Amino acid sequence: MTKQRLGLLCGCVLLAVAGWAQTPSAKKSGAAASGPVMPGSEQWMDIPAAALVGTPSVAMGGTVRIAVLQGDPMTAGRSYTLRLSCTDGTKIAPHWHPTTENVTVIKGAFLLGMGAKWDDAAMKEIPVGGFASAPPQMRHYAQCKGDGVVQVNGIGPFVVNFVGSDDPGPAKKTN
């Protein structure tokens, strides 16, 4: 490739990047726009009532907020990335999701337990940078240790189905 063509190619790439960086962000529509999300620029809101099914078996005792970074968490089959912000000590009662949930701790620590019944002794601490994944219908619960932020990604819908302590869990497949 000649120096002129290489210079022209570099110039085009720089113009494209500069134009993309100056493009105004999309208006709020329930789904997040693509592109970078800088720390502190998240649009925090209450968790939509449609995402919460049933009655929590454990008192929350704190505040949880949500910020959609990418995609549409409420639409089946659509990918999403969101963040949950919670105050120290906030409990997320035993629940399950219809799709796989992938969680990365961004700030603070997250205590995670598996099962339909809350058990402090069974919880494992996940520090900043730690990751956990729960397959569809896996009963689990969590608690924020310190004011925290976790990033959740998966395929929609993002629905939290609260369970009672007598919940038997998903039916076993028989052959």
PDB file of C-alpha atoms in Angstrom:
ATOM      1  CA  MET A   1       0.000   0.000   0.000  1.00  0.00           C
ATOM      2  CA  THR A   2       1.385   3.414  -0.920  1.00  0.00           C
ATOM      3  CA  LYS A   3       1.950   6.140   1.644  1.00  0.00           C
ATOM      4  CA  GLN A   4      -0.822   8.225   0.050  1.00  0.00           C
ATOM      5  CA  ARG A   5      -3.387   5.420   0.323  1.00  0.00           C
ATOM      6  CA  LEU A   6      -2.331   4.662   3.893  1.00  0.00           C
ATOM      7  CA  GLY A   7      -2.664   8.353   4.794  1.00  0.00           C
ATOM      8  CA  LEU A   8      -6.095   8.522   3.152  1.00  0.00           C
ATOM      9  CA  LEU A   9      -7.238   5.378   5.012  1.00  0.00           C
ATOM     10  CA  CYS A  10      -6.041   6.779   8.368  1.00  0.00           C
ATOM     11  CA  GLY A  11      -7.783  10.081   7.663  1.00  0.00           C
ATOM     12  CA  CYS A  12     -11.083   8.327   6.886  1.00  0.00           C
ATOM     13  CA  VAL A  13     -10.885   6.250  10.052  1.00  0.00           C
ATOM     14  CA  LEU A  14     -10.175   9.355  12.158  1.00  0.00           C
ATOM     15  CA  LEU A  15     -13.124  11.219  10.578  1.00  0.00           C
ATOM     16  CA  ALA A  16     -15.447   8.276  11.232  1.00  0.00           C
ATOM     17  CA  VAL A  17     -14.343   8.035  14.883  1.00  0.00           C
ATOM     18  CA  ALA A  18     -14.683  11.808  15.367  1.00  0.00           C
ATOM     19  CA  GLY A  19     -18.180  11.769  13.851  1.00  0.00           C
ATOM     20  CA  TRP A  20     -19.266   8.828  16.016  1.00  0.00           C
ATOM     21  CA  ALA A  21     -17.961  10.522  19.161  1.00  0.00           C
ATOM     22  CA  GLN A  22     -19.992  13.652  18.392  1.00  0.00           C
ATOM     23  CA  THR A  23     -23.250  11.835  17.602  1.00  0.00           C
ATOM     24  CA  PRO A  24     -25.919  12.816  20.163  1.00  0.00           C
ATOM     25  CA  SER A  25     -27.129   9.998  22.383  1.00  0.00           C
ATOM     26  CA  ALA A  26     -30.532   8.442  21.744  1.00  0.00           C
ATOM     27  CA  LYS A  27     -33.540   9.677  23.673  1.00  0.00           C
ATOM     28  CA  LYS A  28     -34.926   7.554  26.496  1.00  0.00           C
ATOM     29  CA  SER A  29     -37.130   4.871  25.007  1.00  0.00           C
ATOM     30  CA  GLY A  30     -36.830   2.002  27.460  1.00  0.00           C
ATOM     31  CA  ALA A  31     -33.957   0.492  25.511  1.00  0.00           C
ATOM     32  CA  ALA A  32     -30.425   1.820  25.790  1.00  0.00           C
ATOM     33  CA  ALA A  33     -28.484   3.204  22.857  1.00  0.00           C
ATOM     34  CA  SER A  34     -25.316   1.521  21.669  1.00  0.00           C
ATOM     35  CA  GLY A  35     -21.957   3.146  22.285  1.00  0.00           C
ATOM     36  CA  PRO A  36     -19.765   3.804  25.281  1.00  0.00           C
ATOM     37  CA  VAL A  37     -21.207   4.368  28.759  1.00  0.00           C
ATOM     38  CA  MET A  38     -18.764   6.272  30.920  1.00  0.00           C
ATOM     39  CA  PRO A  39     -18.628   5.747  34.698  1.00  0.00           C
ATOM     40  CA  GLY A  40     -21.103   8.052  36.390  1.00  0.00           C
ATOM     41  CA  SER A  41     -23.181   8.629  33.243  1.00  0.00           C
ATOM     42  CA  GLU A  42     -25.639   5.788  33.889  1.00  0.00           C
ATOM     43  CA  GLN A  43     -29.341   6.746  33.928  1.00  0.00           C
ATOM     44  CA  TRP A  44     -30.549   5.222  37.232  1.00  0.00           C
ATOM     45  CA  MET A  45     -34.244   4.472  37.791  1.00  0.00           C
ATOM     46  CA  ASP A  46     -36.515   2.258  39.865  1.00  0.00           C
ATOM     47  CA  ILE A  47     -36.839  -1.354  38.752  1.00  0.00           C
ATOM     48  CA  PRO A  48     -39.973  -1.619  36.577  1.00  0.00           C
ATOM     49  CA  ALA A  49     -42.866  -3.365  38.354  1.00  0.00           C
ATOM     50  CA  ALA A  50     -43.229  -5.673  35.328  1.00  0.00           C
ATOM     51  CA  ALA A  51     -39.787  -7.143  36.112  1.00  0.00           C
ATOM     52  CA  LEU A  52     -40.825  -8.246  39.632  1.00  0.00           C
ATOM     53  CA  VAL A  53     -43.167 -11.232  40.010  1.00  0.00           C
ATOM     54  CA  GLY A  54     -44.452 -12.551  43.328  1.00  0.00           C
ATOM     55  CA  THR A  55     -43.803 -11.492  46.896  1.00  0.00           C
ATOM     56  CA  PRO A  56     -40.279 -11.434  48.399  1.00  0.00           C
ATOM     57  CA  SER A  57     -39.916 -13.824  51.348  1.00  0.00           C
ATOM     58  CA  VAL A  58     -37.236 -11.608  52.949  1.00  0.00           C
ATOM     59  CA  ALA A  59     -37.460  -7.872  53.674  1.00  0.00           C
ATOM     60  CA  MET A  60     -35.226  -5.899  51.322  1.00  0.00           C
ATOM     61  CA  GLY A  61     -34.005  -3.451  53.962  1.00  0.00           C
ATOM     62  CA  GLY A  62     -32.402  -1.110  51.432  1.00  0.00           C
ATOM     63  CA  THR A  63     -32.646   0.393  47.971  1.00  0.00           C
ATOM     64  CA  VAL A  64     -32.002  -1.131  44.537  1.00  0.00           C
ATOM     65  CA  ARG A  65     -31.899   0.946  41.344  1.00  0.00           C
ATOM     66  CA  ILE A  66     -31.360  -0.114  37.731  1.00  0.00           C
ATOM     67  CA  ALA A  67     -29.577   1.419  34.723  1.00  0.00           C
ATOM     68  CA  VAL A  68     -29.938  -0.148  31.281  1.00  0.00           C
ATOM     69  CA  LEU A  69     -26.625   0.096  29.419  1.00  0.00           C
ATOM     70  CA  GLN A  70     -27.420  -1.870  26.280  1.00  0.00           C
ATOM     71  CA  GLY A  71     -30.351  -3.615  24.665  1.00  0.00           C
ATOM     72  CA  ASP A  72     -33.841  -4.243  25.969  1.00  0.00           C
ATOM     73  CA  PRO A  73     -34.002  -6.392  29.112  1.00  0.00           C
ATOM     74  CA  MET A  74     -37.794  -6.793  28.980  1.00  0.00           C
ATOM     75  CA  THR A  75     -38.037  -8.197  25.447  1.00  0.00           C
ATOM     76  CA  ALA A  76     -37.725 -11.963  25.047  1.00  0.00           C
ATOM     77  CA  GLY A  77     -34.807 -13.011  22.894  1.00  0.00           C
ATOM     78  CA  ARG A  78     -33.052  -9.631  22.999  1.00  0.00           C
ATOM     79  CA  SER A  79     -29.626  -9.234  24.591  1.00  0.00           C
ATOM     80  CA  TYR A  80     -29.180  -6.730  27.396  1.00  0.00           C
ATOM     81  CA  THR A  81     -26.615  -5.315  29.789  1.00  0.00           C
ATOM     82  CA  LEU A  82     -27.772  -3.514  32.906  1.00  0.00           C
ATOM     83  CA  ARG A  83     -26.403  -2.401  36.235  1.00  0.00           C
ATOM     84  CA  LEU A  84     -28.017  -2.727  39.629  1.00  0.00           C
ATOM     85  CA  SER A  85     -27.024  -0.289  42.364  1.00  0.00           C
ATOM     86  CA  CYS A  86     -27.789  -1.209  45.963  1.00  0.00           C
ATOM     87  CA  THR A  87     -27.235   0.242  49.395  1.00  0.00           C
ATOM     88  CA  ASP A  88     -25.243  -1.593  52.073  1.00  0.00           C
ATOM     89  CA  GLY A  89     -27.144  -4.548  53.517  1.00  0.00           C
ATOM     90  CA  THR A  90     -29.860  -4.652  50.850  1.00  0.00           C
ATOM     91  CA  LYS A  91     -31.259  -8.167  50.480  1.00  0.00           C
ATOM     92  CA  ILE A  92     -32.584  -9.630  47.255  1.00  0.00           C
ATOM     93  CA  ALA A  93     -34.947 -12.403  48.371  1.00  0.00           C
ATOM     94  CA  PRO A  94     -34.794 -15.928  46.905  1.00  0.00           C
ATOM     95  CA  HIS A  95     -35.837 -15.817  43.276  1.00  0.00           C
ATOM     96  CA  TRP A  96     -35.224 -17.237  39.819  1.00  0.00           C
ATOM     97  CA  HIS A  97     -35.047 -15.942  36.235  1.00  0.00           C
ATOM     98  CA  PRO A  98     -36.435 -17.516  33.042  1.00  0.00           C
ATOM     99  CA  THR A  99     -33.077 -17.054  31.278  1.00  0.00           C
ATOM    100  CA  THR A 100     -29.412 -17.283  32.272  1.00  0.00           C
ATOM    101  CA  GLU A 101     -28.236 -14.425  34.510  1.00  0.00           C
ATOM    102  CA  ASN A 102     -24.573 -13.358  34.343  1.00  0.00           C
ATOM    103  CA  VAL A 103     -23.347 -11.025  37.099  1.00  0.00           C
ATOM    104  CA  THR A 104     -20.051  -9.128  37.484  1.00  0.00           C
ATOM    105  CA  VAL A 105     -19.340  -7.106  40.630  1.00  0.00           C
ATOM    106  CA  ILE A 106     -18.324  -3.542  39.730  1.00  0.00           C
ATOM    107  CA  LYS A 107     -18.299  -1.885  43.187  1.00  0.00           C
ATOM    108  CA  GLY A 108     -18.569  -3.175  46.768  1.00  0.00           C
ATOM    109  CA  ALA A 109     -19.078  -6.871  47.331  1.00  0.00           C
ATOM    110  CA  PHE A 110     -22.001  -9.189  46.671  1.00  0.00           C
ATOM    111  CA  LEU A 111     -23.012 -12.081  48.903  1.00  0.00           C
ATOM    112  CA  LEU A 112     -24.648 -14.898  46.927  1.00  0.00           C
ATOM    113  CA  GLY A 113     -26.519 -17.968  48.092  1.00  0.00           C
ATOM    114  CA  MET A 114     -28.182 -20.799  46.176  1.00  0.00           C
ATOM    115  CA  GLY A 115     -31.567 -22.261  47.014  1.00  0.00           C
ATOM    116  CA  ALA A 116     -35.164 -21.219  47.706  1.00  0.00           C
ATOM    117  CA  LYS A 117     -34.591 -20.487  51.411  1.00  0.00           C
ATOM    118  CA  TRP A 118     -32.451 -17.649  52.807  1.00  0.00           C
ATOM    119  CA  ASP A 119     -29.395 -18.972  54.676  1.00  0.00           C
ATOM    120  CA  ASP A 120     -26.738 -16.470  55.809  1.00  0.00           C
ATOM    121  CA  ALA A 121     -24.229 -19.266  56.478  1.00  0.00           C
ATOM    122  CA  ALA A 122     -24.460 -20.604  52.916  1.00  0.00           C
ATOM    123  CA  MET A 123     -23.661 -17.304  51.216  1.00  0.00           C
ATOM    124  CA  LYS A 124     -20.377 -16.788  49.381  1.00  0.00           C
ATOM    125  CA  GLU A 125     -18.763 -13.358  48.996  1.00  0.00           C
ATOM    126  CA  ILE A 126     -18.008 -12.190  45.468  1.00  0.00           C
ATOM    127  CA  PRO A 127     -15.508  -9.276  45.462  1.00  0.00           C
ATOM    128  CA  VAL A 128     -15.043  -6.501  42.895  1.00  0.00           C
ATOM    129  CA  GLY A 129     -14.241  -8.103  39.544  1.00  0.00           C
ATOM    130  CA  GLY A 130     -15.833 -11.406  40.587  1.00  0.00           C
ATOM    131  CA  PHE A 131     -18.342 -13.159  38.334  1.00  0.00           C
ATOM    132  CA  ALA A 132     -21.286 -15.505  38.863  1.00  0.00           C
ATOM    133  CA  SER A 133     -23.733 -17.139  36.475  1.00  0.00           C
ATOM    134  CA  ALA A 134     -27.088 -18.739  37.241  1.00  0.00           C
ATOM    135  CA  PRO A 135     -28.836 -20.945  34.675  1.00  0.00           C
ATOM    136  CA  PRO A 136     -32.565 -20.522  33.999  1.00  0.00           C
ATOM    137  CA  GLN A 137     -34.792 -21.323  37.015  1.00  0.00           C
ATOM    138  CA  MET A 138     -31.827 -21.614  39.436  1.00  0.00           C
ATOM    139  CA  ARG A 139     -33.113 -20.469  42.834  1.00  0.00           C
ATOM    140  CA  HIS A 140     -30.718 -17.956  44.409  1.00  0.00           C
ATOM    141  CA  TYR A 141     -30.564 -14.886  46.656  1.00  0.00           C
ATOM    142  CA  ALA A 142     -28.121 -12.083  47.327  1.00  0.00           C
ATOM    143  CA  GLN A 143     -27.089  -9.278  49.634  1.00  0.00           C
ATOM    144  CA  CYS A 144     -25.042  -6.141  49.034  1.00  0.00           C
ATOM    145  CA  LYS A 145     -21.988  -5.703  51.221  1.00  0.00           C
ATOM    146  CA  GLY A 146     -21.209  -2.005  51.160  1.00  0.00           C
ATOM    147  CA  ASP A 147     -22.890   0.286  48.676  1.00  0.00           C
ATOM    148  CA  GLY A 148     -22.519  -1.771  45.531  1.00  0.00           C
ATOM    149  CA  VAL A 149     -22.975  -1.990  41.795  1.00  0.00           C
ATOM    150  CA  VAL A 150     -23.278  -5.215  39.828  1.00  0.00           C
ATOM    151  CA  GLN A 151     -23.482  -5.573  36.076  1.00  0.00           C
ATOM    152  CA  VAL A 152     -25.971  -8.108  34.746  1.00  0.00           C
ATOM    153  CA  ASN A 153     -26.094  -9.335  31.181  1.00  0.00           C
ATOM    154  CA  GLY A 154     -28.070 -11.968  29.363  1.00  0.00           C
ATOM    155  CA  ILE A 155     -30.916 -12.569  26.953  1.00  0.00           C
ATOM    156  CA  GLY A 156     -34.332 -11.133  27.869  1.00  0.00           C
ATOM    157  CA  PRO A 157     -36.646 -11.111  29.462  1.00  0.00           C
ATOM    158  CA  PHE A 158     -35.025  -9.960  32.717  1.00  0.00           C
ATOM    159  CA  VAL A 159     -37.685 -11.025  35.212  1.00  0.00           C
ATOM    160  CA  VAL A 160     -37.223 -11.636  38.950  1.00  0.00           C
ATOM    161  CA  ASN A 161     -39.618 -14.397  40.084  1.00  0.00           C
ATOM    162  CA  PHE A 162     -39.681 -14.378  43.901  1.00  0.00           C
ATOM    163  CA  VAL A 163     -40.197 -17.755  45.587  1.00  0.00           C
ATOM    164  CA  GLY A 164     -41.361 -18.923  48.990  1.00  0.00           C
ATOM    165  CA  SER A 165     -39.246 -21.124  51.262  1.00  0.00           C
ATOM    166  CA  ASP A 166     -41.423 -24.127  50.320  1.00  0.00           C
ATOM    167  CA  ASP A 167     -40.621 -23.759  46.605  1.00  0.00           C
ATOM    168  CA  PRO A 168     -39.442 -27.136  45.279  1.00  0.00           C
ATOM    169  CA  GLY A 169     -37.325 -25.637  42.499  1.00  0.00           C
ATOM    170  CA  PRO A 170     -37.460 -26.537  38.820  1.00  0.00           C
ATOM    171  CA  ALA A 171     -39.026 -29.871  37.875  1.00  0.00           C
ATOM    172  CA  LYS A 172     -36.534 -32.635  37.181  1.00  0.00           C
ATOM    173  CA  LYS A 173     -36.521 -33.996  33.658  1.00  0.00           C
ATOM    174  CA  THR A 174     -37.428 -37.656  33.335  1.00  0.00           C
ATOM    175  CA  ASN A 175     -36.277 -39.823  30.455  1.00  0.00           C
TER     176      ASN A 175
END
